[in-house]
Amino acid sequence: MLSSWASPATWLAIFMALLIVVEANPFPISMEASKKLYLVVSEEVNGEGTPGYYRANGGISNIRLGEAELLAETRRLQNIRVHDHENAVPPPRDADMKALMDITVSFLIEERDAALRQAWQEIDPRHGNPARRAWIFELRTSPNILMRPPPNGYLALGGLHWSQITRFSEMSLSTPGISEHQGALTDEDATVPRFVTSAQLSWMPNPEFDMAWEGFGATIVPNGVFNNPGRVQLARDLMRRVTSAELVPDANNRGILRRLLDWDTDRERERNFPLLRRAQPLRLDALSLIQFNWSHVSIPIPPSAQMALLAGVASASQCWDVARRLRFYQDPRNPPPVGKRANEEEEACKGLLGVLEEIEANRSIPKGCRKIKNIELNIGLSDKLLAGTWDTVGGTLEGPAGKAEFTFAEAPDAGTRRTVRINMKSFKSEEIDIGGIDKMTINAAGEFWTLNNIKNDEAYRHPGKDSIFDWLGRYETKTVGTLNLSPSDWSFTPPCLAIKNLEYHFKVGDSSFGGTYDKVNFALGEGKRVDLATGLDKNDHKEGTIDLKAVFNKNTVDIRDLKKLTIGDELAGPALLNGDEWNFRDIPKKVEMRKFELVNQIVKHKDNNEPVWTGNMIPQNWLEVM
């Protein structure tokens, strides 16, 4: 009972004070012990969902904005007034609810197996548009994570700081324990097959995890906290309460928590969401490494480096090490120098990306184009003023296959363009592998000139002479420019479609009566007929070279135009004999064509000059011989 001296005004003041306290703290809060939780996120094409993406943005949140956008978003959240302007579009109450969804992260999972089951549902190939990879993050709880009674579970206000992520892993259809089973799945199988929880995940520790998080846990709140409007303001009030003495009485621990959460209303009275304020875009090299199809790399890569590259968090040493391994695999005779590492993460990972792009480009080289028999260089000087020279200009092609020298021109004028044919005898072989040339040098013996095409509009200068009399003599040849080459630098008419030489090899079957007394011919595409012979015995064969100019009226032929091979015959005897049957055996693999390697079909003369046999072709048929 209060003392009798208290006046009605005093009673009213006390009542109002109690009302304010009750309204300020409408429900009790407490902290549970620190524990682990899991979050599953599917990977997007732009790298969103990967560890590298969230690391660059300071953590995991539904709001990732630049500085100006962050300020605008903060003001938007502050200006939501749920009791005003009910006729607004959208209504403030709806805006309040949507804003709460924007500033929270839900679906935090307590059990590891439950996280694996959730990850599987993201990548399940039986569903429409499955993710190619799902990331599983293990994290430590923090006071901004609300622990609500079941079935609501955990809800993170503002998001999760990157420093509270302990480790992460990924699940895809190539994950061991899943790759062996996923191909046999049907719609009748369980939504989450049993093998999913036995998947052999590789976990990567987060080197930036701050162990100080282990001193805190989630905040326990009653059910229905956000049932009423005013949710954004309530979330902000909760952030103030969980970083205050109400939840963390010890001042030192409270300071640590405020630093971890980056939320201190004593210093920033107007602190508001978004929680994460240090966002930056994922580096392009890291994004490219995330998007690279690593199934195209056949050499073993350390699992830790593989995970870091997939996650977009690879260090400089990891990028350098993988690049070194790939380079050594490509050319064991010329590995990168030991101890020469890139110190900067971006520099090292860009170098690795260059190696991978070269591997990918090599994959695109048609099988029929791996060997080179003839090399022609189209070289041109710039047509700009002073681009000509009085010198003899030439160069070399060099690499594991050897060295070949060539001469472009003597004293070429500006704009001079010529095709130079390389003497393949210089390589001491009739053909070389496409990787046998890795460098081109441009050589000259004199003054200023400009090269075009091989390196556009780049100027090269021979060291000058002190006297005018020095200009009267020919200078010693010097290398004035070097261009490194790789297989991907060669250009093709995909897939090696231009034919300059075409040979044929025709066989008659060895069956009884396999021969014929008819006149046999064949035609390719729309070309003129090529006569083979009149009268062929069984086991007979004919071979030769097709005169492209005579048959196709051109010096080169596009394989895509050779869509059909027809074989015809003309009666060699009396018409009443109606032709005889004979056995067309095959056109064996010769040069590029293998499709008709084994036909072995009995054919016979047909009326109206119809072909006795026809086979359709596509460009890929010509490449199978390699």
XYZ file of C-alpha atoms in Angstrom:
626
model
C 0.000 0.000 0.000
C 1.352 3.439 -0.949
C 1.758 6.118 1.747
C -1.145 8.438 2.468
C 0.767 11.552 1.571
C 0.688 10.751 -2.137
C -1.595 13.164 -4.005
C -3.854 12.223 -6.915
C -1.363 13.917 -9.223
C 1.436 11.759 -7.843
C -0.665 8.622 -8.339
C -1.339 9.651 -11.937
C 2.353 10.241 -12.616
C 3.299 6.870 -11.153
C 0.597 5.140 -13.201
C 1.762 6.783 -16.428
C 5.362 5.807 -15.696
C 4.339 2.183 -15.140
C 2.308 2.267 -18.362
C 5.294 3.529 -20.311
C 7.516 0.781 -18.885
C 4.960 -1.906 -19.715
C 4.504 -0.604 -23.252
C 8.271 -0.312 -23.727
C 8.788 -3.926 -22.613
C 5.566 -5.672 -23.665
C 6.977 -9.207 -23.314
C 9.902 -10.865 -21.511
C 13.069 -11.870 -23.344
C 15.933 -14.173 -22.358
C 18.989 -15.711 -24.010
C 19.438 -19.403 -24.659
C 22.823 -21.118 -24.738
C 24.947 -20.798 -27.875
C 24.222 -23.470 -30.489
C 24.661 -24.306 -34.160
C 22.036 -23.715 -36.815
C 21.970 -24.365 -40.563
C 20.733 -22.317 -43.494
C 20.245 -23.665 -47.039
C 20.412 -21.314 -50.042
C 20.228 -22.235 -53.732
C 22.889 -20.806 -56.048
C 21.783 -18.311 -58.707
C 23.390 -17.651 -62.093
C 24.808 -14.298 -60.928
C 26.597 -15.984 -58.026
C 23.963 -15.040 -55.452
C 23.694 -17.702 -52.789
C 27.392 -18.584 -52.824
C 29.715 -17.967 -49.864
C 31.720 -15.524 -51.960
C 28.626 -13.485 -52.692
C 27.626 -13.245 -49.034
C 31.174 -12.628 -47.910
C 31.384 -9.638 -50.265
C 28.109 -8.334 -48.829
C 29.165 -8.729 -45.206
C 26.784 -11.596 -44.523
C 23.464 -13.166 -45.436
C 20.516 -10.836 -45.780
C 17.547 -10.170 -48.001
C 18.740 -6.587 -48.411
C 22.080 -5.992 -50.149
C 22.389 -2.396 -51.272
C 24.989 0.238 -51.992
C 25.543 3.203 -49.689
C 23.009 5.530 -51.338
C 20.403 2.768 -51.589
C 21.028 1.815 -47.955
C 20.248 5.375 -46.858
C 17.063 5.428 -48.956
C 15.992 2.050 -47.560
C 16.625 3.217 -43.996
C 14.430 6.259 -44.540
C 11.722 4.110 -46.124
C 11.634 1.805 -43.128
C 11.535 4.748 -40.739
C 8.640 6.376 -42.594
C 6.255 3.402 -42.438
C 3.330 4.501 -40.261
C 0.854 1.668 -39.995
C -1.909 3.749 -38.354
C -1.894 6.520 -40.983
C -3.146 6.735 -44.555
C -5.072 3.458 -44.607
C -6.263 4.279 -48.144
C -2.716 4.451 -49.500
C -1.566 1.954 -52.175
C -0.159 -0.293 -50.968
C -1.766 0.065 -47.532
C 0.795 0.847 -44.799
C -0.103 -2.381 -43.000
C 0.886 -4.408 -46.105
C 4.045 -2.356 -46.512
C 4.873 -3.018 -42.871
C 4.486 -6.769 -43.344
C 6.554 -6.811 -46.529
C 9.269 -4.738 -44.877
C 9.444 -7.235 -42.008
C 9.971 -10.037 -44.532
C 12.712 -7.982 -46.191
C 14.672 -7.448 -42.984
C 14.441 -11.000 -41.643
C 15.992 -14.347 -42.578
C 13.885 -17.398 -41.840
C 14.084 -21.180 -42.366
C 16.992 -21.584 -39.968
C 17.361 -25.311 -39.313
C 18.542 -27.041 -36.130
C 19.504 -30.489 -37.464
C 22.152 -31.293 -40.071
C 20.098 -34.050 -41.733
C 17.143 -31.697 -42.042
C 19.450 -29.227 -43.810
C 20.566 -31.955 -46.229
C 16.958 -32.820 -47.002
C 16.207 -29.153 -47.674
C 19.270 -28.883 -49.947
C 18.121 -31.920 -51.931
C 14.748 -30.349 -52.618
C 16.558 -27.361 -54.145
C 18.488 -29.519 -56.654
C 16.059 -32.428 -57.207
C 16.158 -32.983 -61.012
C 12.559 -34.245 -60.957
C 11.317 -30.726 -60.209
C 10.974 -27.885 -62.672
C 13.968 -25.535 -62.884
C 16.132 -27.093 -60.117
C 19.169 -25.208 -58.833
C 22.503 -26.523 -60.062
C 23.889 -26.276 -56.535
C 22.621 -25.670 -52.999
C 24.845 -24.167 -50.308
C 24.577 -25.235 -46.674
C 25.821 -22.720 -44.114
C 26.562 -23.699 -40.520
C 26.374 -20.740 -38.127
C 26.411 -19.759 -34.485
C 23.301 -18.283 -32.936
C 23.239 -14.652 -31.854
C 20.798 -12.423 -29.892
C 19.347 -10.962 -33.116
C 18.099 -14.486 -33.874
C 14.714 -14.990 -32.239
C 13.891 -18.438 -30.866
C 10.092 -18.737 -31.068
C 8.017 -21.633 -29.753
C 7.206 -24.415 -32.264
C 6.214 -24.552 -35.010
C 7.593 -21.087 -35.741
C 11.266 -21.814 -35.094
C 14.154 -19.382 -35.529
C 14.021 -15.984 -37.226
C 17.038 -13.693 -37.727
C 16.395 -9.947 -37.491
C 18.359 -8.104 -40.153
C 20.231 -11.193 -41.338
C 23.438 -12.989 -40.417
C 26.911 -11.481 -40.232
C 29.564 -13.315 -42.224
C 31.714 -13.579 -39.102
C 29.153 -15.884 -37.440
C 29.291 -18.454 -40.264
C 31.454 -21.309 -38.946
C 31.710 -23.382 -42.144
C 29.862 -24.167 -45.355
C 29.370 -26.967 -47.887
C 27.589 -27.539 -51.185
C 25.309 -30.185 -52.586
C 24.892 -30.907 -56.284
C 24.058 -33.893 -58.457
C 27.796 -34.662 -58.637
C 28.187 -34.874 -54.834
C 29.505 -38.319 -53.777
C 26.646 -40.344 -52.359
C 24.161 -38.594 -54.663
C 25.766 -38.902 -58.109
C 25.565 -42.708 -57.950
C 21.801 -42.731 -57.359
C 20.182 -39.662 -58.899
C 20.178 -41.014 -62.460
C 17.801 -43.848 -61.539
C 15.214 -41.699 -59.738
C 11.588 -41.726 -60.838
C 8.552 -39.717 -59.799
C 7.409 -42.719 -57.764
C 10.441 -42.463 -55.472
C 10.250 -40.607 -52.171
C 10.436 -36.810 -52.235
C 13.672 -37.074 -50.254
C 15.360 -40.434 -50.973
C 17.231 -42.180 -48.183
C 20.617 -41.707 -49.808
C 20.419 -37.911 -49.377
C 21.329 -37.900 -45.675
C 24.309 -40.161 -46.445
C 25.776 -37.706 -48.962
C 29.505 -37.222 -48.475
C 29.728 -33.455 -48.085
C 33.017 -31.578 -47.985
C 32.961 -28.748 -45.467
C 35.143 -25.650 -45.676
C 35.810 -23.729 -42.438
C 35.221 -19.997 -42.599
C 38.588 -18.412 -41.740
C 36.775 -15.192 -40.830
C 34.576 -16.809 -38.174
C 34.769 -14.825 -34.915
C 34.779 -17.146 -31.905
C 33.335 -14.322 -29.809
C 29.924 -15.361 -31.167
C 30.143 -18.499 -29.012
C 29.578 -16.335 -25.953
C 26.025 -15.523 -27.032
C 22.872 -17.372 -28.034
C 19.505 -16.703 -29.591
C 16.873 -14.559 -27.859
C 13.841 -16.460 -26.553
C 10.583 -14.632 -27.253
C 6.942 -15.662 -26.805
C 4.765 -16.760 -29.687
C 2.931 -14.211 -31.851
C 5.446 -11.399 -31.382
C 4.804 -9.975 -34.851
C 1.050 -10.615 -35.016
C 0.162 -6.935 -34.930
C 1.107 -3.965 -37.152
C 4.112 -1.908 -36.234
C 6.355 -4.876 -36.983
C 9.340 -2.952 -38.395
C 9.401 -0.639 -35.414
C 9.013 -3.625 -33.094
C 11.989 -5.344 -34.796
C 14.050 -2.200 -34.275
C 12.982 -2.038 -30.626
C 13.975 -5.679 -30.201
C 17.440 -4.931 -31.584
C 17.767 -2.180 -28.989
C 16.642 -4.538 -26.202
C 18.910 -7.480 -27.142
C 21.954 -5.176 -27.194
C 21.050 -3.587 -23.857
C 21.644 -4.489 -20.199
C 18.234 -6.145 -20.152
C 19.652 -9.155 -22.034
C 23.409 -8.681 -21.492
C 24.031 -7.180 -18.017
C 27.841 -7.315 -18.231
C 29.096 -4.098 -19.823
C 32.172 -5.727 -21.375
C 30.138 -8.514 -23.000
C 27.570 -5.970 -24.111
C 30.298 -4.000 -25.885
C 31.514 -7.140 -27.622
C 27.989 -7.979 -28.771
C 27.383 -4.482 -30.087
C 30.609 -4.701 -32.071
C 29.711 -8.096 -33.498
C 26.204 -6.996 -34.489
C 27.267 -3.491 -35.548
C 24.300 -2.147 -33.576
C 24.864 0.389 -30.808
C 22.000 2.834 -30.206
C 24.011 4.637 -27.534
C 26.321 5.821 -30.291
C 23.796 5.841 -33.141
C 20.453 6.795 -31.699
C 18.779 6.515 -35.110
C 20.339 3.122 -35.991
C 17.945 1.222 -38.195
C 17.829 -1.613 -40.648
C 19.389 -2.808 -42.933
C 21.678 -4.633 -40.503
C 24.524 -5.230 -42.979
C 26.094 -1.972 -44.061
C 29.332 -2.979 -45.775
C 28.103 -4.403 -49.057
C 30.255 -4.620 -52.171
C 29.834 -6.542 -55.425
C 31.398 -9.932 -55.956
C 34.610 -9.587 -57.988
C 34.168 -10.541 -61.632
C 37.024 -13.049 -61.531
C 35.487 -14.768 -58.494
C 32.077 -14.860 -60.211
C 33.613 -16.343 -63.368
C 35.349 -19.050 -61.345
C 32.032 -19.865 -59.657
C 30.296 -20.165 -63.029
C 33.031 -22.250 -64.692
C 32.073 -25.835 -65.537
C 34.686 -27.702 -63.524
C 33.638 -31.021 -65.057
C 35.720 -29.952 -68.060
C 38.882 -30.128 -65.927
C 40.135 -33.708 -65.804
C 43.159 -33.318 -63.522
C 42.781 -33.712 -59.741
C 42.442 -30.496 -57.752
C 42.793 -30.457 -53.938
C 39.271 -30.637 -52.425
C 39.860 -27.558 -50.284
C 40.853 -25.495 -53.321
C 37.955 -26.919 -55.345
C 35.500 -25.900 -52.623
C 37.007 -22.424 -52.298
C 36.743 -21.856 -56.061
C 33.155 -23.045 -56.184
C 32.344 -20.835 -53.197
C 34.011 -17.733 -54.650
C 36.356 -17.330 -51.657
C 39.601 -18.731 -53.079
C 42.794 -17.164 -51.735
C 45.723 -15.990 -53.846
C 47.752 -19.083 -52.951
C 44.887 -21.415 -53.888
C 44.354 -19.738 -57.276
C 48.082 -19.818 -57.959
C 48.406 -23.477 -56.972
C 45.527 -24.604 -59.204
C 46.848 -22.526 -62.124
C 50.282 -24.124 -61.645
C 48.782 -27.615 -61.714
C 46.804 -26.888 -64.879
C 49.790 -25.336 -66.636
C 51.982 -28.312 -65.763
C 49.303 -30.675 -67.044
C 49.098 -28.776 -70.344
C 52.874 -28.741 -70.854
C 55.009 -30.751 -68.377
C 58.152 -29.518 -70.141
C 57.440 -25.908 -69.273
C 55.929 -25.632 -65.769
C 55.620 -22.217 -64.039
C 58.748 -21.229 -62.097
C 58.770 -22.471 -58.501
C 58.302 -19.825 -55.845
C 56.884 -17.234 -58.216
C 53.442 -16.555 -56.773
C 50.990 -13.761 -57.262
C 50.590 -11.925 -53.988
C 47.268 -10.290 -54.674
C 44.145 -12.437 -54.611
C 42.594 -10.715 -57.610
C 45.789 -10.956 -59.679
C 46.252 -14.668 -58.922
C 42.622 -15.586 -59.594
C 42.574 -13.634 -62.845
C 45.610 -15.662 -63.901
C 43.783 -18.901 -63.091
C 40.761 -17.692 -65.023
C 42.967 -17.139 -68.059
C 44.217 -20.740 -67.879
C 40.655 -22.054 -67.583
C 39.466 -19.948 -70.503
C 42.270 -21.448 -72.580
C 41.212 -24.969 -71.587
C 37.619 -24.176 -72.488
C 38.677 -22.704 -75.818
C 40.754 -25.798 -76.598
C 37.687 -27.938 -75.988
C 35.867 -26.016 -78.703
C 38.512 -26.827 -81.315
C 36.939 -29.379 -83.708
C 38.464 -32.842 -83.499
C 39.371 -32.705 -87.160
C 41.380 -29.529 -86.632
C 43.923 -30.724 -84.066
C 46.591 -31.316 -86.716
C 48.041 -28.661 -89.007
C 49.391 -29.483 -92.452
C 49.467 -26.005 -93.971
C 49.819 -22.588 -92.367
C 49.038 -19.286 -94.036
C 49.422 -15.927 -92.324
C 47.482 -12.903 -93.515
C 49.598 -9.917 -92.517
C 48.983 -6.256 -93.180
C 50.628 -2.960 -92.344
C 48.555 -0.096 -91.107
C 47.429 2.396 -93.740
C 48.172 5.341 -91.450
C 50.808 7.959 -92.261
C 54.412 6.738 -91.754
C 53.182 3.181 -91.328
C 55.449 1.853 -94.091
C 59.137 0.972 -93.800
C 62.319 0.620 -95.834
C 63.192 -2.523 -93.884
C 62.841 -6.185 -94.638
C 59.996 -7.374 -92.445
C 59.533 -10.990 -91.453
C 59.213 -13.186 -88.421
C 59.131 -16.628 -86.927
C 56.630 -19.171 -85.668
C 58.073 -21.080 -82.734
C 57.105 -23.692 -80.195
C 57.529 -27.336 -79.212
C 57.165 -28.315 -82.880
C 60.227 -26.282 -83.867
C 60.867 -22.956 -85.551
C 59.904 -21.651 -88.976
C 61.060 -18.336 -90.429
C 59.108 -16.272 -92.917
C 59.556 -13.046 -94.883
C 56.676 -10.647 -95.257
C 58.135 -8.039 -97.618
C 61.103 -5.828 -98.376
C 60.428 -2.120 -97.924
C 56.632 -2.510 -97.797
C 54.449 0.567 -98.203
C 51.731 1.634 -95.782
C 48.659 -0.552 -96.131
C 50.567 -3.466 -97.663
C 48.755 -6.760 -97.129
C 50.019 -10.158 -98.101
C 49.431 -13.830 -97.420
C 52.559 -15.642 -96.316
C 52.741 -19.415 -96.630
C 54.894 -21.155 -94.024
C 57.355 -23.825 -95.135
C 56.245 -26.814 -93.058
C 59.570 -28.555 -93.710
C 61.006 -26.207 -91.116
C 59.198 -28.265 -88.476
C 60.713 -31.493 -89.871
C 57.275 -33.067 -90.092
C 54.425 -33.173 -92.600
C 51.977 -32.112 -89.884
C 52.193 -30.670 -86.378
C 49.840 -30.550 -83.441
C 47.898 -27.336 -83.043
C 49.665 -26.780 -79.729
C 53.071 -27.065 -81.376
C 53.310 -23.307 -82.019
C 53.097 -21.002 -79.042
C 54.921 -17.854 -80.167
C 55.153 -15.539 -83.141
C 57.909 -12.947 -83.497
C 57.971 -10.000 -85.880
C 61.473 -9.096 -87.038
C 62.826 -6.054 -88.857
C 66.040 -4.210 -89.547
C 65.363 -0.538 -89.307
C 63.241 2.421 -88.478
C 59.785 3.278 -87.289
C 56.847 1.367 -88.793
C 53.437 0.215 -87.712
C 52.004 -3.290 -87.865
C 48.292 -3.880 -88.389
C 46.140 -7.018 -88.063
C 48.547 -9.105 -86.021
C 48.585 -6.418 -83.366
C 46.534 -3.492 -84.495
C 48.168 -0.120 -84.713
C 51.050 -0.965 -82.397
C 54.314 0.823 -83.197
C 57.694 -0.924 -83.027
C 60.993 0.970 -83.284
C 64.459 -0.359 -83.929
C 67.151 1.380 -81.843
C 68.260 4.487 -83.690
C 71.713 5.262 -85.050
C 73.887 8.245 -84.199
C 74.916 9.186 -87.694
C 73.030 9.684 -90.959
C 75.586 7.444 -92.612
C 74.258 4.582 -90.546
C 71.027 4.735 -92.555
C 72.835 3.751 -95.727
C 73.539 0.195 -94.596
C 71.153 -2.663 -93.706
C 70.671 -3.022 -89.994
C 71.121 -6.251 -88.086
C 67.809 -8.091 -87.834
C 66.078 -7.507 -84.492
C 62.918 -8.870 -82.973
C 60.581 -5.909 -82.578
C 57.489 -7.686 -81.319
C 56.488 -11.026 -79.810
C 52.980 -12.469 -79.673
C 52.266 -15.476 -77.484
C 49.966 -18.009 -79.137
C 47.751 -20.763 -77.807
C 45.501 -23.245 -79.626
C 42.539 -21.013 -78.877
C 44.113 -18.188 -80.908
C 43.751 -20.101 -84.176
C 40.587 -19.341 -86.080
C 38.595 -22.030 -87.842
C 35.632 -22.235 -90.140
C 33.730 -24.375 -87.622
C 33.941 -27.221 -87.690
C 36.824 -27.227 -90.228
C 34.277 -26.846 -92.968
C 36.430 -25.681 -95.866
C 37.830 -28.520 -98.019
C 40.716 -27.906 -100.414
C 41.576 -31.531 -101.129
C 39.106 -34.413 -101.358
C 40.030 -38.042 -101.952
C 37.834 -41.100 -102.364
C 38.314 -44.825 -101.845
C 35.567 -47.102 -103.167
C 35.204 -50.857 -102.598
C 33.045 -53.547 -104.152
C 31.793 -56.371 -101.934
C 33.344 -59.839 -101.909
C 30.101 -61.816 -102.203
C 29.347 -64.045 -105.132
C 28.422 -61.999 -108.213
C 29.580 -58.931 -106.243
C 30.947 -57.249 -109.370
C 29.167 -55.523 -112.223
C 29.665 -54.850 -115.920
C 27.874 -51.455 -115.577
C 29.535 -48.069 -115.636
C 29.639 -46.863 -112.004
C 29.804 -43.268 -110.828
C 29.131 -41.225 -107.722
C 28.249 -37.662 -106.781
C 28.689 -35.571 -103.625
C 26.092 -32.950 -102.822
C 25.171 -30.951 -105.888
C 28.480 -31.647 -107.635
C 28.862 -33.249 -111.019
C 29.134 -37.029 -111.246
C 32.568 -38.582 -110.897
C 33.171 -41.704 -113.001
C 34.683 -44.655 -111.146
C 34.984 -47.423 -113.726
C 33.173 -49.545 -116.281
C 33.046 -53.111 -115.101
C 34.060 -53.882 -111.543
C 34.922 -57.294 -110.129
C 34.173 -58.400 -106.575
C 36.698 -57.055 -104.064
C 37.622 -54.404 -106.610
C 38.518 -50.966 -105.281
C 39.082 -47.599 -106.830
C 40.632 -44.503 -105.322
C 41.531 -41.075 -106.530
C 41.368 -37.343 -105.963
C 38.351 -35.272 -106.903
C 39.002 -32.257 -109.111
C 37.072 -29.666 -107.081
C 37.207 -27.079 -109.854
C 35.767 -29.468 -112.427
C 33.147 -31.050 -110.169
C 32.038 -28.063 -108.040
C 33.334 -25.166 -110.154
C 35.278 -23.805 -107.157
C 38.658 -24.341 -105.531
C 37.271 -25.028 -102.066
C 34.068 -26.728 -100.931
C 32.052 -26.224 -97.768
C 31.352 -29.553 -96.047
C 27.884 -28.272 -95.179
C 27.069 -28.354 -98.893
C 27.967 -32.059 -99.123
C 24.727 -33.308 -97.651
C 24.344 -36.410 -99.800
C 26.414 -39.109 -101.429
C 24.768 -40.890 -104.378
C 26.072 -43.832 -106.358
C 24.794 -44.425 -109.880
C 25.457 -46.775 -112.724
C 24.853 -46.777 -116.459
C 24.027 -49.888 -118.450
C 27.071 -51.206 -120.231
C 25.205 -53.993 -122.059
C 21.948 -54.243 -124.020
C 19.021 -52.439 -122.451
C 16.963 -55.620 -122.343
C 19.378 -57.047 -119.778
C 18.061 -54.431 -117.361
C 21.383 -54.227 -115.534
C 22.911 -56.630 -113.060
C 23.048 -56.663 -109.302
C 26.319 -55.917 -107.582
C 27.555 -55.507 -104.022
C 28.517 -52.030 -102.856
C 30.616 -52.722 -99.760
C 31.851 -49.491 -98.254
C 33.647 -46.200 -98.376
C 36.256 -46.805 -95.674
C 37.746 -44.133 -93.478
C 39.799 -42.017 -95.747
C 40.783 -38.485 -94.810
C 37.709 -37.363 -92.860
C 34.709 -39.502 -93.778
C 33.823 -42.608 -91.752
C 30.039 -42.785 -91.804
C 29.846 -45.200 -94.770
C 32.704 -47.393 -93.573
C 30.506 -50.475 -93.699
C 27.455 -50.562 -95.976
C 27.659 -53.987 -97.651
C 24.464 -53.588 -99.649
C 23.334 -55.253 -102.870
C 22.386 -52.591 -105.431
C 21.058 -52.686 -108.984
C 20.581 -50.322 -111.893
C 17.371 -48.286 -111.755
C 15.400 -46.652 -114.508
C 15.072 -42.909 -115.065
C 18.709 -42.417 -114.137
C 17.931 -42.798 -110.417
C 20.884 -43.440 -108.108
C 21.329 -47.032 -107.003
C 22.280 -45.943 -103.495
C 22.047 -42.721 -101.466
C 23.495 -41.763 -98.090
C 22.871 -38.512 -96.237
C 25.640 -36.682 -94.405
C 26.166 -33.900 -91.884
C 29.413 -32.011 -91.169
C 30.082 -34.025 -87.995
C 30.369 -37.212 -90.084
C 33.548 -35.856 -91.600
C 35.183 -35.291 -88.231
C 34.726 -38.721 -86.708
C 37.947 -40.052 -88.199
C 40.071 -38.255 -85.601
